Amino acid sequence: MNKKSIVKATALSTAIIIGTTSAAATMTINSDTASAATSAATTYAVKSGKLVVKSTGKAATGYVTYKSVLYNNGAKFTGLYKDKYYKSGALATGTYKSKYYSKGSLFTGIKSSKYYKSGVLATGTYKEKFYKDGALFTGVYQDKYYSKGALSTGVYKSKYYKNGVLATGTYKDKYYKNGVVYTGYHVTSSKLYKGASIAKGTVQYEDLYYINGILAELVTFDADDAYGGKVTLKDSKGKVVSTYKDEVYLLTSGTYKLTVTANGYATYTKTIKINAANQEESISYSMNESGGSVDEDDESIDDDSSYENDDDSSYDEDDDSSYEDDDSSSDEDDEAIDEDEEASDDESVSDEDADSITYVEFEADDAYSEKIVVKSSSGSIITAKSKGKYQLESGTYTYTITSKGYKTVSGKFTVSGGEKTILFTMIND
């Protein structure tokens, strides 16, 4: 081969290398091998910030990675290439065309307190916090309440939420039902409330009775015979309990002391235990003729010491002596009454006598367990027909009323037929 031929061959060889420069450069972009890096280093060079082919000095065409920097047609590349974000040829972090990238890749996570998903500000839960449009959310979303991204308890736009859900309950002195303020009656923890407060007084709600929010039951005391007795009921603190209506008591659960007194009968006492869950209960009692008090305390009650001020103690047997016997009240002339006359005492009053008979009843303004003694003008004790009720002939009478723990009440009255009611009030001693 002559010298000219060698020169032409060399030129042809150079032309082949130049013609394949772009292909060789493209191959080096995705190659991590040492040979590829060496090839790029020997093929390209950076002059005046431009990537050029060493052999020609012209800008490299297409995308070429040179020393970890991506060039496009010789210039450092900014933009997207194969779904990666570059800035000045380097994988970049930042927002490009409304999407956020981290080290060239679309970002999912929290950046500057913002939540991104695949590079976009997102709505959803991330690491147990809820975001809306990328920001921690406060408000109601899909019927759930969030505060700074967490399911929360509180009032939002006048509705009450608990752990993010509309709730029923009391919050800051207000009662809510299904999230809305409710001022009516409701039962919570077995107590009756009106709104957020305990219901005051006696209330019947859904066929149940409550006293100051506490469940109560209707209780009656039934005698097995007609004694004309006076029923007194005290609570565990010794306070007299009034009837609810007629002869019916409304009682909450607890221990009570029942006392029944009647002329001619022994005082009856009984300790009772009420369970208001029963709602209605009838307690029977039986009285014995005078001769000693009757005590039928429930065996289930171990100790009556819970009664602190038991002013309602029954009178001792010695107290009965204050009632004069009928025999002692009568004089010698009474002995002359024959059997027929004694029998007539129990018969009905004749029409002629009825005009001269006055029906007198003593009525107290409270339950005192009182003892009433009525005497005629001659000093004779008058026997009551029933507790506190007398049939008196026309004339003048005196009365004395005593009760343990109270001052004695006395007075004088005149009757002349018809009916008469004597009202009295006793004062604590």
XYZ file of C-alpha atoms in Angstrom:
429
model
C 0.000 0.000 0.000
C 1.460 3.324 -0.968
C 1.557 6.379 1.211
C -1.531 7.968 -0.395
C -3.534 4.843 0.174
C -2.545 4.799 3.835
C -3.666 8.421 4.231
C -7.047 7.659 2.676
C -7.499 4.656 4.940
C -6.712 6.741 7.963
C -9.193 9.400 6.872
C -11.857 6.750 6.310
C -11.206 5.319 9.713
C -11.542 8.766 11.259
C -14.785 9.361 9.386
C -16.198 6.107 10.719
C -15.322 7.128 14.274
C -16.863 10.581 13.803
C -19.993 9.133 12.253
C -20.561 6.832 15.193
C -19.918 9.412 17.874
C -23.601 9.941 18.714
C -24.267 6.247 19.011
C -21.234 5.750 21.227
C -22.259 8.697 23.389
C -25.800 7.351 23.811
C -24.470 4.012 24.887
C -22.431 5.639 27.668
C -25.534 7.256 29.264
C -26.839 4.121 30.897
C -23.530 2.289 31.246
C -21.852 2.067 34.650
C -18.890 0.068 33.452
C -15.346 1.365 33.720
C -14.780 0.879 30.000
C -17.797 3.053 29.125
C -16.638 5.810 31.454
C -13.155 5.602 29.962
C -14.617 5.787 26.427
C -16.670 8.888 27.289
C -13.661 10.510 28.896
C -11.545 9.889 25.836
C -14.304 10.949 23.438
C -15.649 14.170 25.025
C -14.405 17.258 26.703
C -15.979 20.354 28.245
C -14.966 23.628 26.692
C -16.508 26.952 27.731
C -19.275 25.021 29.570
C -20.146 22.994 26.497
C -19.666 19.288 25.949
C -17.757 18.746 22.705
C -16.312 15.839 20.834
C -12.576 15.948 21.265
C -11.756 14.920 17.744
C -13.919 17.564 16.061
C -14.385 20.229 18.705
C -18.098 20.318 17.910
C -20.922 20.042 20.484
C -21.989 16.508 21.307
C -25.425 15.788 19.881
C -28.328 14.217 21.825
C -28.336 13.302 25.526
C -24.906 12.506 26.887
C -23.897 11.875 30.499
C -20.411 13.084 31.134
C -18.879 12.953 34.599
C -22.402 12.431 36.173
C -23.789 15.475 34.408
C -26.490 15.132 31.767
C -25.970 17.221 28.617
C -28.355 17.719 25.751
C -26.780 18.828 22.502
C -23.748 19.909 24.455
C -25.598 22.000 27.102
C -26.295 21.015 30.735
C -29.852 19.707 30.725
C -32.774 21.134 32.788
C -36.103 19.321 32.588
C -37.453 15.802 32.488
C -35.575 12.989 30.939
C -36.835 9.439 31.304
C -39.209 10.581 34.164
C -36.348 12.130 36.087
C -36.005 15.795 36.881
C -32.677 17.447 36.105
C -31.517 20.938 36.784
C -28.287 22.120 35.129
C -27.564 18.504 34.346
C -27.936 17.125 37.895
C -30.789 15.151 39.454
C -32.651 17.891 41.271
C -35.019 18.532 44.210
C -37.786 21.035 43.691
C -41.016 21.790 41.893
C -41.178 21.445 38.149
C -44.373 21.941 36.192
C -46.516 21.824 39.422
C -44.950 18.588 40.666
C -42.449 18.149 43.403
C -39.335 16.042 42.919
C -36.729 14.840 45.346
C -33.326 13.957 43.891
C -34.950 13.741 40.511
C -37.877 11.456 41.459
C -41.525 12.290 42.094
C -41.821 12.730 45.862
C -44.210 11.040 48.334
C -44.059 12.213 51.962
C -43.872 15.394 54.020
C -41.895 18.361 52.868
C -42.115 21.746 54.608
C -45.170 20.452 56.547
C -46.892 19.596 53.286
C -47.994 16.142 52.213
C -47.143 15.056 48.682
C -48.107 11.904 46.900
C -46.298 11.185 43.611
C -45.186 14.790 43.593
C -48.660 16.295 44.032
C -50.149 17.970 47.142
C -52.488 15.248 48.308
C -55.587 14.517 50.432
C -55.373 11.481 52.664
C -53.861 9.935 55.764
C -50.121 9.732 56.137
C -48.490 8.371 59.285
C -51.807 8.605 61.213
C -52.359 12.257 60.288
C -54.997 13.458 57.857
C -54.086 16.022 55.193
C -56.296 17.874 52.773
C -54.667 19.360 49.680
C -51.354 18.732 51.345
C -52.042 20.569 54.627
C -52.874 19.163 58.080
C -56.655 19.356 58.205
C -58.931 20.905 60.819
C -62.658 20.476 60.253
C -65.141 17.830 59.210
C -64.338 15.586 56.279
C -66.590 12.663 55.325
C -68.511 13.034 58.635
C -65.372 12.910 60.767
C -63.904 15.727 62.802
C -60.178 16.414 62.657
C -58.055 18.939 64.476
C -54.596 19.483 62.996
C -54.913 16.192 61.187
C -55.951 14.051 64.190
C -59.398 12.596 64.949
C -60.463 14.787 67.840
C -62.952 15.379 70.650
C -64.677 18.724 70.907
C -67.352 21.016 69.525
C -67.091 22.123 65.915
C -69.757 24.315 64.366
C -72.096 23.660 67.334
C -71.803 19.880 67.067
C -70.098 17.590 69.546
C -67.630 14.962 68.369
C -65.795 12.323 70.341
C -62.762 10.725 68.727
C -63.877 12.289 65.487
C -67.442 10.936 65.495
C -70.746 12.655 66.389
C -71.357 11.676 70.007
C -73.854 11.615 72.874
C -72.693 12.878 76.255
C -71.803 15.873 78.391
C -69.088 18.252 77.266
C -68.243 21.523 79.012
C -71.507 21.707 80.983
C -73.708 20.916 77.996
C -75.389 17.652 77.091
C -75.366 16.511 73.480
C -77.415 13.816 71.804
C -76.021 12.557 68.507
C -73.840 15.642 68.457
C -76.621 18.196 68.989
C -77.317 20.113 72.224
C -80.175 18.380 74.086
C -82.006 19.958 77.039
C -84.615 17.268 77.722
C -84.659 14.358 80.181
C -82.288 11.440 79.742
C -80.797 8.687 81.891
C -77.027 8.437 82.213
C -75.270 6.056 84.623
C -78.680 5.148 86.125
C -79.411 8.785 87.034
C -81.985 11.098 85.510
C -80.683 14.309 83.981
C -82.324 17.282 82.379
C -79.830 18.557 79.894
C -76.433 18.464 81.571
C -77.777 18.705 85.145
C -79.354 16.233 87.541
C -83.145 16.471 87.293
C -84.552 18.275 90.320
C -87.587 17.224 92.346
C -89.896 14.323 91.602
C -90.097 13.339 87.937
C -91.823 10.466 86.146
C -89.858 9.568 83.033
C -90.594 6.611 80.762
C -92.870 5.022 83.404
C -90.186 5.277 86.097
C -90.031 7.650 89.050
C -86.999 9.677 90.102
C -86.308 11.939 93.080
C -83.550 14.448 92.397
C -82.286 12.149 89.671
C -82.333 8.980 91.825
C -84.576 6.058 90.867
C -87.523 5.672 93.264
C -90.445 3.304 93.799
C -94.036 3.588 94.985
C -94.531 2.003 98.414
C -97.735 1.428 100.368
C -98.197 0.083 103.888
C -101.213 -2.194 104.245
C -102.656 -3.335 107.556
C -104.212 -6.781 107.831
C -107.090 -5.179 109.734
C -108.640 -1.764 110.328
C -106.659 -0.296 113.213
C -107.118 3.377 112.485
C -103.384 3.580 112.929
C -101.042 6.482 112.283
C -98.157 5.555 109.985
C -94.846 7.358 110.393
C -91.863 6.662 108.143
C -88.332 7.950 108.706
C -85.239 7.705 106.557
C -81.825 6.534 107.770
C -81.052 10.032 109.085
C -84.203 10.131 111.184
C -86.047 12.577 108.939
C -89.797 12.039 108.582
C -90.774 11.089 105.038
C -94.017 12.555 103.710
C -96.403 10.662 101.479
C -96.217 11.212 97.734
C -99.986 11.210 97.324
C -102.835 9.792 99.371
C -101.216 7.017 101.436
C -98.514 6.180 98.918
C -94.831 6.876 99.527
C -92.225 7.466 96.845
C -88.911 6.120 98.125
C -85.385 5.799 96.806
C -83.269 2.756 97.641
C -82.200 2.674 101.264
C -83.163 1.776 104.829
C -86.239 3.211 106.552
C -88.005 2.839 109.890
C -91.758 2.317 109.989
C -93.789 3.135 113.104
C -97.537 2.616 113.438
C -99.539 3.768 116.475
C -103.221 3.249 117.224
C -105.340 3.575 120.346
C -105.755 0.251 122.061
C -102.866 -1.366 120.195
C -99.202 -1.850 120.877
C -96.871 0.425 118.906
C -95.615 -1.363 115.812
C -92.110 -0.728 114.465
C -90.241 -2.275 111.597
C -86.970 -1.558 109.814
C -87.385 -1.987 106.078
C -84.991 -1.988 103.164
C -86.157 -0.547 99.856
C -84.794 -1.522 96.463
C -86.166 1.049 94.055
C -85.670 -1.298 91.120
C -88.929 -2.985 92.151
C -90.876 0.166 91.194
C -93.949 -0.832 93.203
C -94.127 -2.531 96.570
C -96.732 -3.164 99.279
C -95.565 -3.819 102.844
C -98.056 -5.419 105.252
C -98.158 -5.048 109.016
C -100.203 -6.507 111.862
C -100.826 -4.865 115.239
C -101.379 -6.507 118.607
C -103.684 -5.346 121.323
C -102.097 -3.066 123.888
C -99.622 -4.755 126.191
C -96.208 -4.134 124.642
C -94.669 -2.741 121.484
C -94.293 -4.918 118.411
C -90.910 -4.821 116.681
C -90.597 -6.639 113.360
C -87.280 -5.318 112.096
C -86.153 -7.060 108.948
C -83.650 -9.787 109.697
C -81.668 -8.614 106.674
C -80.871 -5.389 108.541
C -78.042 -6.017 110.962
C -78.007 -2.753 112.824
C -80.458 0.114 113.389
C -77.637 2.408 114.456
C -77.824 4.114 111.057
C -80.791 6.071 112.382
C -79.112 9.145 113.738
C -81.933 11.178 115.274
C -84.654 8.704 115.882
C -87.229 11.030 117.386
C -89.882 8.518 116.381
C -89.078 6.044 119.134
C -92.206 4.272 120.304
C -93.456 5.087 123.764
C -92.281 2.749 126.525
C -94.777 0.503 128.198
C -94.555 2.828 131.183
C -95.760 5.630 128.920
C -98.969 3.707 128.402
C -99.715 4.367 132.041
C -100.347 7.983 131.086
C -103.506 6.727 129.531
C -105.866 6.239 132.441
C -107.703 2.951 132.401
C -111.370 3.172 131.634
C -111.961 1.702 135.085
C -109.933 4.432 136.786
C -111.695 7.167 134.858
C -115.113 5.955 135.918
C -116.574 6.658 139.347
C -118.552 4.318 141.577
C -121.730 5.052 139.666
C -120.173 3.422 136.598
C -120.258 0.116 138.377
C -124.029 0.289 138.413
C -124.159 -0.002 134.631
C -125.638 -3.391 133.820
C -124.600 -5.622 130.961
C -127.376 -4.391 128.718
C -126.206 -0.816 129.123
C -122.616 -1.801 128.312
C -123.750 -3.471 125.156
C -125.664 -0.404 124.109
C -122.448 1.631 124.051
C -121.453 -0.085 120.838
C -124.735 0.480 119.109
C -125.437 3.280 116.668
C -126.458 6.663 118.045
C -130.204 7.223 117.841
C -131.648 9.974 115.687
C -132.662 11.928 118.787
C -129.149 11.758 120.251
C -127.437 12.515 116.918
C -128.308 16.193 117.157
C -126.386 16.495 120.424
C -123.318 14.535 119.242
C -120.302 16.368 117.797
C -117.762 14.492 115.687
C -114.367 15.919 116.542
C -111.136 15.111 114.711
C -107.621 16.237 115.576
C -105.472 16.921 112.544
C -101.714 17.638 112.579
C -99.778 19.615 109.987
C -97.062 16.931 110.021
C -96.377 13.410 111.274
C -95.481 13.657 114.977
C -96.454 10.215 116.415
C -98.457 12.177 118.935
C -100.532 11.007 121.941
C -103.857 12.847 122.373
C -105.738 12.963 125.678
C -109.232 14.537 125.709
C -111.023 15.231 128.998
C -114.539 16.312 129.781
C -115.335 19.289 132.016
C -115.459 16.854 134.939
C -111.922 15.654 134.190
C -112.875 12.263 132.740
C -110.711 10.959 129.880
C -112.684 10.458 126.683
C -111.898 7.338 124.655
C -111.368 7.942 120.937
C -113.445 6.030 118.437
C -110.345 5.799 116.228
C -106.976 7.521 116.092
C -107.617 11.234 116.645
C -111.398 10.938 116.195
C -114.004 11.424 118.921
C -117.797 11.433 119.325
C -118.609 14.021 121.970
C -121.791 15.252 123.565
C -122.375 18.974 123.754
C -120.155 20.609 126.317
C -116.706 21.932 127.053
C -113.565 19.787 126.789
C -109.835 20.114 127.240
C -107.074 18.328 125.322
C -103.384 17.625 125.775
C -101.123 16.471 122.923
C -97.672 15.063 123.613
C -94.955 13.634 121.388
C -91.381 12.729 122.161
C -89.034 15.524 121.154
C -91.809 18.168 120.953
C -93.382 20.644 123.348
C -96.770 19.688 124.817
C -99.784 21.246 123.102
C -102.952 21.873 125.124
C -106.228 23.678 124.633
C -109.920 23.961 125.296
C -112.930 23.675 122.994
C -116.723 23.617 123.116
C -119.031 21.489 120.976
C -122.758 21.538 120.365
C -123.450 19.110 117.528
C -122.195 18.663 113.982
C -118.532 18.198 113.073
C -115.386 19.926 114.282
C -111.737 19.707 113.235
C -108.991 20.836 115.577
C -105.759 21.645 113.783
C -102.520 21.614 115.748
C -98.810 22.217 115.205
C -96.052 20.918 117.433
C -92.821 22.715 118.136
C -89.490 20.997 118.701
C -88.596 20.815 122.359
